Amino acid sequence: MLDSADGSGLQGARVSLLNAKDSVIKQAVAQADGSFVLADLRNAEYTLSLTYIGYKQNKSKVKVQGRDLQLRFSLATDFTMLDAVNITVSPPPVVVKGDTTEFSAAAYKTEAYADADALVAQIPGVEIDAEGKIKAQGEDVQKIIVDGKEFFSSDPAVALKTLPADVIDKIQLIDEKSEQSKLTGFDDGNRRKIINIVTKPDKRHGYFGRLAGATGNEDRYNTGGFLNAFNGDRRISGNILSNNINQRSFSSNELVGASSRGGRGGDGGTGSGIGPNHRIALNYSNTWWKEVEFNADYHFNTSDKDLIQTANREVLMTDEASQFNVSSQQTNRNNQGHSASVRVVFKRDSTQRLTFNPRINFSRGKTSNANNTRTLDVLQELINTSDRQNRGDNHAFTIGGSIDYGLRLNSSGRSVSAHLENNYNRNTNEAFALSHNMFYTNGMVSRSDTVDNRNDSRSNSTLWNARITYTEPLGAHMRLMGNLSHRTNNSYSDRRMYDFLLATGQYSELNRELSNEFRNDYKFYGAGFNYQYTSEAFLFDLGIDYQQANMANDRIFPEVTRAAHRFINYLPNANVTYRFSRDRRLRFNYNTATNPPNVLQLQDVVNNQNPLNITGGNPNLKQEFRHAFSMNYNSVNRRSGANFSVGLNGELTDNRIVNSTIVAAVDTFILDNVLLGKGAQFTRPVNVNGYYSVRANTSFGIPIEALKINLNANTTLHHNRDVGLLNEVVTHTNTFGINQRIGINSNISRKIIFSLSYSGNYNLVRNSSNDGLSNNSYNQQIRNDITYIFWKGLRVASSLNYGYNTGLAAGYDQRFLLWNASIGKKLFQKEEAEITLTAFDLLNSNTQITRTITERYIEDARSNILQQYFLLSFTYNLRQFGGRAFTH
């Protein structure tokens, strides 16, 4: 059952089968794709009544004569025209269709030529943070699609920066089912949040885009743009960006450096350094023969970043006083990456679906690092020092893909589906290390040494994963599903350490103790079944899988050894969904999974290129066993557009792979020629029980018509219990936290754009083995963005961001006020161009401090970040639809 206008499925539509006396014999409810099944009918003539709120009723005669019927129906929107009366009806702000919540773009106002993110950010329950990450109804958005088709699917932020707001008709928040559920129709409860942008029909033919360039003081520059060519189903989109101000996306404001959503200096705000950045993204999609959907993506990026960082790390000892690592480093990273993917979907009527999705990635990175580290005791006396220089060259290559096929065997729900996946990874790395290390006793130097070596490593892995599934209906409301699965993963790693020989001036002496050639073979066989019961308002799904896994570890060099492990697991799963109404839904999901260790964790080789933190592998690792549950309630008010969601998520992992760390109290040999100096650490992975995490989240969004604003509020409570080993003693680090965010976005007019937000985080850290090791920290940000367009196209924009941090290490607490501002003049008759002067960090106060919490340490770090600069820019927006210029 489909919408006659756009062909979309009408989930929730009621289907009634009537006899000659108009008595209801059977009823059904349409699924997400509009399909429905009425089974076990006697041969006779019936009336089929199709009803859906907001649509005209459709009554059709059908005749059953001993064979299955596959019929196609559509419903038209219900409206009435009155004589001599003109009625203008605004589209409803929100419509709920099963797992889809749809918002009308006409209910929200954006600046002319604004990007899609400016519109999406106004949707109640949607948040976009300073890094461009999107949350909807409290969940991370995994993908953006356009008109139901893939669109820069690997990067949602790029997708939102490529579409302008003025081509959008509707925005749909969708809880997308897994590929398995789509193929079989058997809901496994796995969901991911995606956004579907529905474009206006008259904007699907034409081209539109933006070009911009900016130059500023201190040789700052920013240039780039995007172009879209839409011709019905055929769509070509491209982005290009080049700058040295750490911008990563393509919005008009960010292209000129005055972003209201650009954070604190683009990706410089993440502490990754400062330097030039160049990106290209291409997307092509088309539909052929009405059966084949084709989509292709290509991404290229290259960057050259310089990072300057100081850090204070408190190492959480057990019953002893903490140690403190104080470090400073300068790092240069030169990275280059290519990635491409293709997705082809073949649909033959409603009975067959074939999806082919190949992918390829290539990356190269060069890194050089100079680091100075001092380790001190609680009295601030030196334990050791290290001056290190490292450089490396890494190449990584991945190729793979998947094929999914689904076949419906009859209209009653019998089906078979298959999944086949293959991935091949290859990685090579050459790393050089030179370090001078000194160790102290009672404040006096007791020993010094030098490490000078080269580590050559290469690894590869091949993964095959296959699964076949069969579903069998048991009447109108019940079904069974059975599955068989098989997975193989063959991994190889060869690591060779060469010491520097002064006599030859080369890294020519192989260090056998620090070299290793290793192979891991992992295979599992699985089988399982699920029982499902569905009704109009209720879905219940319960199942269990049996899994047998075999893991073989073979060390080939320097000595030959072999170890084998066998694991047998039972993996239960459950999924319950209850719909109180079309607008309110409760969903519970529980699942289990195993996770085997990778070859680098298993390989029993010691790496001493950082003498203060020596690492090793563990070939006796077991696979992890993870339990995860989620419970979510969603409610939407279709009249006002307000929505409310609350969620509870948890995870418990048995045999979790964590770090076991030994901190040497005195100089200790870990191998015949590898000495772990006093205060230095030796870390290797082990299996430990006791890890869990719990997170509760509420999200609320509502438009306030009287004030012409949209209000979004989000509250998160979380508790993580990390577990590890320190000096052979199991330790637990409990982190408790609360995050509160509240924001408002204006809906005043296209000339006044206003937003105000507050975000506060409070964290408590408690260490189970030492009551004195506790830490409380708090940080908050208050942000205000305003844009005002007035007399003859003058545009003034301001962005204020106040930040406050406390509870960090000495010298790392901070207060700052970051102010960005710009003034511009719109040009030409349609105001499609603009010249702008932008000032970034007017108060010259931008800073970057981050906190990292693990089971072993708490670290506060300060990184270099862009500070005050100015840009003069020119921006031109292009619009051409239906053979004529587009006018606002």
mmCIF file of N, CA and C in Angstrom, residues 794-837:
data_model
loop_
_atom_site.group_PDB
_atom_site.id
_atom_site.type_symbol
_atom_site.label_atom_id
_atom_site.label_comp_id
_atom_site.label_asym_id
_atom_site.label_seq_id
_atom_site.Cartn_x
_atom_site.Cartn_y
_atom_site.Cartn_z
ATOM 1 N N LEU A 794 23.230 44.021 3.959
ATOM 2 C CA LEU A 794 24.335 43.972 4.911
ATOM 3 C C LEU A 794 24.113 42.806 5.872
ATOM 4 N N ARG A 795 25.161 42.056 6.130
ATOM 5 C CA ARG A 795 25.066 40.883 6.978
ATOM 6 C C ARG A 795 26.106 40.968 8.090
ATOM 7 N N VAL A 796 25.646 40.935 9.331
ATOM 8 C CA VAL A 796 26.527 40.976 10.491
ATOM 9 C C VAL A 796 26.331 39.679 11.267
ATOM 10 N N ALA A 797 27.436 39.023 11.632
ATOM 11 C CA ALA A 797 27.361 37.757 12.366
ATOM 12 C C ALA A 797 28.324 37.798 13.540
ATOM 13 N N SER A 798 27.906 37.182 14.649
ATOM 14 C CA SER A 798 28.744 37.119 15.842
ATOM 15 C C SER A 798 28.564 35.756 16.491
ATOM 16 N N SER A 799 29.678 35.205 16.989
ATOM 17 C CA SER A 799 29.649 33.937 17.700
ATOM 18 C C SER A 799 30.481 34.072 18.963
ATOM 19 N N LEU A 800 29.834 33.918 20.130
ATOM 20 C CA LEU A 800 30.501 34.002 21.427
ATOM 21 C C LEU A 800 30.480 32.627 22.082
ATOM 22 N N ASN A 801 31.624 32.200 22.609
ATOM 23 C CA ASN A 801 31.723 30.894 23.255
ATOM 24 C C ASN A 801 32.519 31.056 24.543
ATOM 25 N N TYR A 802 31.838 30.886 25.675
ATOM 26 C CA TYR A 802 32.498 30.988 26.979
ATOM 27 C C TYR A 802 32.702 29.588 27.534
ATOM 28 N N GLY A 803 33.932 29.259 27.912
ATOM 29 C CA GLY A 803 34.240 27.959 28.458
ATOM 30 C C GLY A 803 34.878 28.060 29.823
ATOM 31 N N TYR A 804 34.601 27.052 30.652
ATOM 32 C CA TYR A 804 35.142 27.026 32.014
ATOM 33 C C TYR A 804 35.433 25.587 32.380
ATOM 34 N N ASN A 805 36.658 25.334 32.867
ATOM 35 C CA ASN A 805 37.067 24.001 33.305
ATOM 36 C C ASN A 805 37.670 24.087 34.699
ATOM 37 N N THR A 806 37.347 23.141 35.549
ATOM 38 C CA THR A 806 37.950 23.080 36.878
ATOM 39 C C THR A 806 38.089 21.625 37.294
ATOM 40 N N GLY A 807 38.993 21.374 38.231
ATOM 41 C CA GLY A 807 39.237 20.018 38.697
ATOM 42 C C GLY A 807 40.308 19.295 37.913
ATOM 43 N N LEU A 808 41.001 19.991 36.987
ATOM 44 C CA LEU A 808 42.051 19.369 36.203
ATOM 45 C C LEU A 808 43.384 19.468 36.947
ATOM 46 N N ALA A 809 44.441 18.977 36.307
ATOM 47 C CA ALA A 809 45.761 19.036 36.919
ATOM 48 C C ALA A 809 46.203 20.490 37.083
ATOM 49 N N ALA A 810 47.178 20.707 37.966
ATOM 50 C CA ALA A 810 47.667 22.057 38.250
ATOM 51 C C ALA A 810 48.116 22.729 36.952
ATOM 52 N N GLY A 811 47.601 23.936 36.717
ATOM 53 C CA GLY A 811 47.951 24.688 35.529
ATOM 54 C C GLY A 811 47.058 24.434 34.337
ATOM 55 N N TYR A 812 46.092 23.497 34.459
ATOM 56 C CA TYR A 812 45.246 23.154 33.325
ATOM 57 C C TYR A 812 43.805 23.658 33.466
ATOM 58 N N ASP A 813 43.412 24.096 34.661
ATOM 59 C CA ASP A 813 42.106 24.735 34.782
ATOM 60 C C ASP A 813 42.092 25.994 33.921
ATOM 61 N N GLN A 814 40.948 26.327 33.358
ATOM 62 C CA GLN A 814 40.932 27.473 32.449
ATOM 63 C C GLN A 814 39.547 28.106 32.376
ATOM 64 N N ARG A 815 39.559 29.376 32.038
ATOM 65 C CA ARG A 815 38.389 30.136 31.613
ATOM 66 C C ARG A 815 38.764 30.837 30.320
ATOM 67 N N PHE A 816 37.867 30.851 29.354
ATOM 68 C CA PHE A 816 38.174 31.576 28.126
ATOM 69 C C PHE A 816 36.881 32.092 27.508
ATOM 70 N N LEU A 817 37.000 33.133 26.701
ATOM 71 C CA LEU A 817 35.892 33.684 25.934
ATOM 72 C C LEU A 817 36.361 33.808 24.493
ATOM 73 N N LEU A 818 35.809 32.999 23.619
ATOM 74 C CA LEU A 818 36.169 33.011 22.204
ATOM 75 C C LEU A 818 35.100 33.787 21.444
ATOM 76 N N TRP A 819 35.557 34.786 20.681
ATOM 77 C CA TRP A 819 34.617 35.637 19.941
ATOM 78 C C TRP A 819 35.039 35.675 18.479
ATOM 79 N N ASN A 820 34.135 35.193 17.618
ATOM 80 C CA ASN A 820 34.296 35.313 16.176
ATOM 81 C C ASN A 820 33.235 36.284 15.664
ATOM 82 N N ALA A 821 33.589 37.087 14.671
ATOM 83 C CA ALA A 821 32.627 38.054 14.138
ATOM 84 C C ALA A 821 32.922 38.307 12.665
ATOM 85 N N SER A 822 31.896 38.699 11.926
ATOM 86 C CA SER A 822 32.081 39.023 10.509
ATOM 87 C C SER A 822 31.068 40.068 10.086
ATOM 88 N N ILE A 823 31.436 40.805 9.052
ATOM 89 C CA ILE A 823 30.519 41.752 8.425
ATOM 90 C C ILE A 823 30.640 41.573 6.919
ATOM 91 N N GLY A 824 29.497 41.490 6.251
ATOM 92 C CA GLY A 824 29.514 41.224 4.824
ATOM 93 C C GLY A 824 28.442 42.002 4.095
ATOM 94 N N LYS A 825 28.560 42.035 2.774
ATOM 95 C CA LYS A 825 27.589 42.720 1.925
ATOM 96 C C LYS A 825 27.176 41.769 0.821
ATOM 97 N N LYS A 826 25.862 41.532 0.732
ATOM 98 C CA LYS A 826 25.336 40.682 -0.329
ATOM 99 C C LYS A 826 25.311 41.474 -1.630
ATOM 100 N N LEU A 827 25.602 40.774 -2.742
ATOM 101 C CA LEU A 827 25.770 41.425 -4.033
ATOM 102 C C LEU A 827 24.805 40.866 -5.068
ATOM 103 N N PHE A 828 24.549 41.673 -6.076
ATOM 104 C CA PHE A 828 23.741 41.322 -7.241
ATOM 105 C C PHE A 828 22.252 41.291 -6.888
ATOM 106 N N GLN A 829 21.448 41.185 -7.919
ATOM 107 C CA GLN A 829 19.993 41.339 -7.778
ATOM 108 C C GLN A 829 19.382 40.265 -6.889
ATOM 109 N N LYS A 830 19.833 39.052 -7.036
ATOM 110 C CA LYS A 830 19.271 37.951 -6.238
ATOM 111 C C LYS A 830 20.085 37.708 -4.975
ATOM 112 N N GLU A 831 21.053 38.545 -4.683
ATOM 113 C CA GLU A 831 21.906 38.432 -3.494
ATOM 114 C C GLU A 831 22.592 37.077 -3.422
ATOM 115 N N GLU A 832 22.970 36.559 -4.602
ATOM 116 C CA GLU A 832 23.588 35.241 -4.633
ATOM 117 C C GLU A 832 25.084 35.278 -4.323
ATOM 118 N N ALA A 833 25.659 36.465 -4.195
ATOM 119 C CA ALA A 833 27.080 36.579 -3.873
ATOM 120 C C ALA A 833 27.239 37.436 -2.624
ATOM 121 N N GLU A 834 28.406 37.306 -2.001
ATOM 122 C CA GLU A 834 28.668 38.080 -0.791
ATOM 123 C C GLU A 834 30.173 38.280 -0.631
ATOM 124 N N ILE A 835 30.567 39.463 -0.201
ATOM 125 C CA ILE A 835 31.935 39.741 0.181
ATOM 126 C C ILE A 835 31.949 39.991 1.684
ATOM 127 N N THR A 836 32.898 39.359 2.382
ATOM 128 C CA THR A 836 32.841 39.311 3.845
ATOM 129 C C THR A 836 34.228 39.523 4.443
ATOM 130 N N LEU A 837 34.277 40.266 5.542
ATOM 131 C CA LEU A 837 35.477 40.390 6.362
ATOM 132 C C LEU A 837 35.209 39.661 7.674
#
